[in-house]
């Protein structure tokens, strides 16, 4: 697939940390024919980094939600033992962020299509296949689908399984609406009832608070607006997002967790205070964590992130880094 970039200049930001030219991770921003994405890495003398990791956001999120965490992760890995140079690729999944305005991301708007977009991005850029994939919430299921499709050969013979797959506070099986708080459904239903032309961000936040949503959630939803003339409009494709959410609830990846592909470790991170986990799902995860397969299969481990709700990168980013960094450093 040919590369198609927008006409905006490529942006880099970086700060010299010491006289030895140790820099904080730099960031570049581009839009392409498949998915829009950003890169964050610790600059080095190497034109190509040693390793790469893809970061997949959740429903109604975007790459920018994970900028700070990804920069800190790349920086920490560059000074870990042994030090390693990582490129973090932060994706805007279809219907989200800048990918909502990219042509060519045709229906069906479901989890398998979103995972296929990731593979198409690798091919279009001529990159090596990622060593690590991290997915939060809905992005966790996209990551699981990506791994499953890689293992089946859906992406071609050149595709390589990631060595690690991180599923961050994402229920891996079918999600029964009766076993959830219903908050996401209520948000989507409310947004459907709001005009696509919104007077201002303040109006939206006040309106959502008056409807009973929390201030933090209302303000976060307000970050998903973009300027359109004298008004604001959604930066995401709401109809496409609703279809993706339906697919998220329907997809079941327990078979993948019970028989992970050889050579891959799947790490499930469950937030201690998250409201997404039903007791029977937690028990099933614990059983998987205790299971030790033979060398013909990969491994599954489960880690609980303390002092965190569903928004793991916001509630306890330091704790999440302390979990992720040693494991990612171990594959070097």
Short mmCIF file of C-alpha atoms in Angstrom, two decimals, residues 93-321:
data_model
loop_
_atom_site.label_atom_id
_atom_site.label_comp_id
_atom_site.label_asym_id
_atom_site.label_seq_id
_atom_site.Cartn_x
_atom_site.Cartn_y
_atom_site.Cartn_z
CA UNK A 93 -7.78 3.38 15.99
CA UNK A 94 -10.42 3.60 13.26
CA UNK A 95 -13.21 6.10 13.98
CA UNK A 96 -11.05 7.73 16.67
CA UNK A 97 -8.81 10.80 16.78
CA UNK A 98 -7.19 11.73 13.49
CA UNK A 99 -8.04 8.32 12.03
CA UNK A 100 -11.71 9.34 12.03
CA UNK A 101 -10.89 11.54 9.04
CA UNK A 102 -8.80 8.99 7.14
CA UNK A 103 -10.41 7.47 4.05
CA UNK A 104 -10.06 3.78 3.30
CA UNK A 105 -11.05 2.46 6.73
CA UNK A 106 -14.22 0.85 5.46
CA UNK A 107 -16.87 -1.17 7.36
CA UNK A 108 -17.35 -3.43 9.12
CA UNK A 109 -16.32 -1.32 12.09
CA UNK A 110 -15.44 -4.16 14.42
CA UNK A 111 -12.53 -5.53 16.44
CA UNK A 112 -11.12 -7.78 13.66
CA UNK A 113 -11.09 -4.83 11.25
CA UNK A 114 -9.35 -2.63 13.82
CA UNK A 115 -6.68 -5.30 14.32
CA UNK A 116 -6.27 -5.65 10.57
CA UNK A 117 -5.67 -1.88 10.39
CA UNK A 118 -2.70 -2.35 12.72
CA UNK A 119 -1.19 -5.01 10.45
CA UNK A 120 -1.79 -2.83 7.37
CA UNK A 121 0.02 0.03 9.08
CA UNK A 122 3.10 -2.13 9.65
CA UNK A 123 3.10 -3.22 6.00
CA UNK A 124 2.51 0.28 4.59
CA UNK A 125 5.40 1.74 6.59
CA UNK A 126 7.78 -1.13 5.93
CA UNK A 127 8.38 -1.53 9.66
CA UNK A 128 9.51 -4.58 11.54
CA UNK A 129 6.61 -6.26 13.31
CA UNK A 130 6.25 -4.94 16.89
CA UNK A 131 7.95 -6.74 19.75
CA UNK A 132 5.29 -5.62 22.20
CA UNK A 133 1.64 -4.57 21.87
CA UNK A 134 -0.15 -2.81 24.73
CA UNK A 135 -3.91 -2.29 24.59
CA UNK A 136 -6.19 -0.57 27.08
CA UNK A 137 -9.88 -1.43 27.45
CA UNK A 138 -11.26 -1.87 23.91
CA UNK A 139 -7.67 -1.61 22.68
CA UNK A 140 -6.91 -4.70 24.76
CA UNK A 141 -9.31 -6.74 22.66
CA UNK A 142 -7.86 -5.28 19.47
CA UNK A 143 -4.45 -6.45 20.72
CA UNK A 144 -5.78 -9.95 21.43
CA UNK A 145 -7.36 -10.13 17.98
CA UNK A 146 -4.11 -8.92 16.40
CA UNK A 147 -2.16 -11.70 18.14
CA UNK A 148 -4.71 -14.35 17.22
CA UNK A 149 -4.72 -13.27 13.57
CA UNK A 150 -0.92 -13.23 13.50
CA UNK A 151 -0.83 -16.77 14.86
CA UNK A 152 -3.33 -17.96 12.22
CA UNK A 153 -1.32 -16.41 9.40
CA UNK A 154 -4.06 -13.93 8.47
CA UNK A 155 -1.51 -11.16 7.90
CA UNK A 156 0.77 -13.18 5.66
CA UNK A 157 3.89 -15.26 6.14
CA UNK A 158 6.05 -12.24 7.00
CA UNK A 159 4.00 -11.35 10.08
CA UNK A 160 5.62 -12.09 13.43
CA UNK A 161 3.92 -12.54 16.75
CA UNK A 162 4.71 -9.98 19.42
CA UNK A 163 6.86 -11.35 22.21
CA UNK A 164 4.61 -9.68 24.77
CA UNK A 165 0.97 -8.69 24.69
CA UNK A 166 -0.35 -6.40 27.42
CA UNK A 167 -4.11 -6.33 28.05
CA UNK A 168 -4.80 -3.39 30.35
CA UNK A 169 -8.07 -3.63 32.30
CA UNK A 170 -9.94 -5.26 29.44
CA UNK A 171 -12.35 -8.15 29.97
CA UNK A 172 -11.19 -10.83 27.48
CA UNK A 173 -14.51 -12.62 27.01
CA UNK A 174 -18.06 -11.76 26.02
CA UNK A 175 -19.29 -8.78 28.03
CA UNK A 176 -22.78 -9.25 29.41
CA UNK A 177 -24.46 -5.82 29.72
CA UNK A 178 -26.30 -7.07 32.80
CA UNK A 179 -22.96 -7.58 34.56
CA UNK A 180 -21.65 -4.06 33.94
CA UNK A 181 -22.41 -0.63 35.37
CA UNK A 182 -23.97 0.42 32.07
CA UNK A 183 -22.02 3.68 32.10
CA UNK A 184 -20.60 3.29 28.59
CA UNK A 185 -24.01 2.47 27.14
CA UNK A 186 -25.50 5.50 28.87
CA UNK A 187 -22.74 7.76 27.54
CA UNK A 188 -23.18 6.57 23.96
CA UNK A 189 -26.96 6.89 24.16
CA UNK A 190 -26.60 10.43 25.52
CA UNK A 191 -24.14 11.47 22.82
CA UNK A 192 -26.52 10.18 20.15
CA UNK A 193 -29.12 12.60 21.48
CA UNK A 194 -26.82 15.63 21.27
CA UNK A 195 -26.66 17.69 18.09
CA UNK A 196 -23.52 17.13 16.01
CA UNK A 197 -23.02 20.90 16.12
CA UNK A 198 -22.11 21.78 19.71
CA UNK A 199 -21.99 25.44 20.87
CA UNK A 200 -18.82 25.07 22.93
CA UNK A 201 -16.82 22.71 25.09
CA UNK A 202 -18.09 24.46 28.21
CA UNK A 203 -21.69 23.96 27.05
CA UNK A 204 -21.08 20.24 26.56
CA UNK A 205 -19.41 19.77 29.93
CA UNK A 206 -22.17 21.66 31.76
CA UNK A 207 -24.86 19.76 29.85
CA UNK A 208 -23.37 16.36 30.72
CA UNK A 209 -22.94 17.29 34.39
CA UNK A 210 -26.59 18.41 34.51
CA UNK A 211 -27.54 14.99 33.12
CA UNK A 212 -25.80 13.34 36.06
CA UNK A 213 -22.39 12.45 34.66
CA UNK A 214 -19.31 13.13 36.78
CA UNK A 215 -17.28 16.27 36.20
CA UNK A 216 -14.16 14.26 35.31
CA UNK A 217 -16.00 12.14 32.72
CA UNK A 218 -17.75 15.19 31.29
CA UNK A 219 -14.48 17.09 30.94
CA UNK A 220 -12.80 14.07 29.34
CA UNK A 221 -15.59 13.78 26.79
CA UNK A 222 -15.09 17.48 26.11
CA UNK A 223 -11.53 16.78 24.98
CA UNK A 224 -13.01 14.82 22.05
CA UNK A 225 -14.31 17.98 20.38
CA UNK A 226 -12.76 19.82 17.45
CA UNK A 227 -13.43 23.27 16.02
CA UNK A 228 -15.85 23.48 13.10
CA UNK A 229 -16.46 27.08 12.11
CA UNK A 230 -17.96 28.92 15.04
CA UNK A 231 -19.01 25.71 16.73
CA UNK A 232 -17.53 22.42 17.93
CA UNK A 233 -18.11 18.92 16.63
CA UNK A 234 -16.98 15.42 17.60
CA UNK A 235 -13.43 14.45 16.69
CA UNK A 236 -14.55 10.82 16.47
CA UNK A 237 -17.12 9.02 14.31
CA UNK A 238 -19.89 8.28 16.80
CA UNK A 239 -21.77 5.78 14.63
CA UNK A 240 -18.56 3.85 13.95
CA UNK A 241 -17.64 3.88 17.62
CA UNK A 242 -21.01 2.40 18.60
CA UNK A 243 -20.45 -0.44 16.13
CA UNK A 244 -16.98 -1.05 17.58
CA UNK A 245 -18.39 -1.13 21.11
CA UNK A 246 -20.97 -3.72 20.08
CA UNK A 247 -18.16 -5.82 18.59
CA UNK A 248 -16.06 -5.35 21.73
CA UNK A 249 -18.85 -6.83 23.85
CA UNK A 250 -19.37 -9.78 21.49
CA UNK A 251 -15.79 -10.94 20.96
CA UNK A 252 -14.44 -13.80 23.06
CA UNK A 253 -10.70 -14.38 23.49
CA UNK A 254 -10.74 -16.93 26.31
CA UNK A 255 -9.65 -19.67 23.86
CA UNK A 256 -6.56 -17.61 23.01
CA UNK A 257 -5.71 -17.16 26.69
CA UNK A 258 -6.22 -20.86 27.40
CA UNK A 259 -3.86 -21.78 24.56
CA UNK A 260 -1.53 -18.83 23.91
CA UNK A 261 0.75 -19.09 20.86
CA UNK A 262 4.23 -20.43 21.47
CA UNK A 263 6.83 -17.76 22.10
CA UNK A 264 4.41 -15.09 23.35
CA UNK A 265 3.60 -13.90 26.85
CA UNK A 266 0.19 -12.37 27.49
CA UNK A 267 0.00 -10.13 30.56
CA UNK A 268 -3.44 -9.19 31.88
CA UNK A 269 -3.38 -6.12 34.10
CA UNK A 270 -6.49 -5.79 36.24
CA UNK A 271 -7.00 -2.48 38.00
CA UNK A 272 -7.71 -3.02 41.70
CA UNK A 273 -10.64 -0.59 41.84
CA UNK A 274 -12.01 -1.14 38.36
CA UNK A 275 -15.75 -1.71 37.97
CA UNK A 276 -15.29 -3.78 34.80
CA UNK A 277 -14.65 -7.15 36.45
CA UNK A 278 -17.30 -9.65 37.47
CA UNK A 279 -16.18 -12.11 40.20
CA UNK A 280 -16.48 -15.17 37.96
CA UNK A 281 -14.24 -13.50 35.34
CA UNK A 282 -11.66 -12.69 38.01
CA UNK A 283 -11.71 -16.30 39.21
CA UNK A 284 -11.20 -17.57 35.69
CA UNK A 285 -8.22 -15.26 35.25
CA UNK A 286 -6.69 -16.48 38.50
CA UNK A 287 -7.01 -20.08 37.27
CA UNK A 288 -5.18 -19.16 34.08
CA UNK A 289 -2.47 -17.43 36.06
CA UNK A 290 -1.83 -20.63 38.05
CA UNK A 291 -1.80 -22.79 34.96
CA UNK A 292 1.63 -23.76 33.68
CA UNK A 293 1.59 -25.16 30.16
CA UNK A 294 4.33 -27.02 28.35
CA UNK A 295 6.85 -25.54 25.93
CA UNK A 296 4.44 -25.92 23.02
CA UNK A 297 2.45 -22.89 24.22
CA UNK A 298 3.07 -19.38 25.42
CA UNK A 299 2.41 -17.99 28.89
CA UNK A 300 -0.37 -15.99 30.51
CA UNK A 301 0.13 -13.98 33.69
CA UNK A 302 -2.23 -11.75 35.64
CA UNK A 303 -1.14 -8.68 37.61
CA UNK A 304 -3.28 -6.44 39.80
CA UNK A 305 -2.52 -2.71 39.58
CA UNK A 306 -3.15 -1.23 43.04
CA UNK A 307 -4.78 2.12 43.72
CA UNK A 308 -6.28 2.36 40.25
CA UNK A 309 -9.63 2.37 38.57
CA UNK A 310 -10.21 1.61 34.90
CA UNK A 311 -8.12 4.57 33.71
CA UNK A 312 -4.82 2.91 34.59
CA UNK A 313 -2.55 5.43 32.85
CA UNK A 314 -4.19 8.29 34.75
CA UNK A 315 -4.97 6.76 38.16
CA UNK A 316 -1.60 5.09 38.78
CA UNK A 317 0.84 5.63 35.89
CA UNK A 318 3.86 5.13 38.17
CA UNK A 319 2.56 1.78 39.38
CA UNK A 320 1.81 0.69 35.82
CA UNK A 321 5.33 1.64 34.71
#
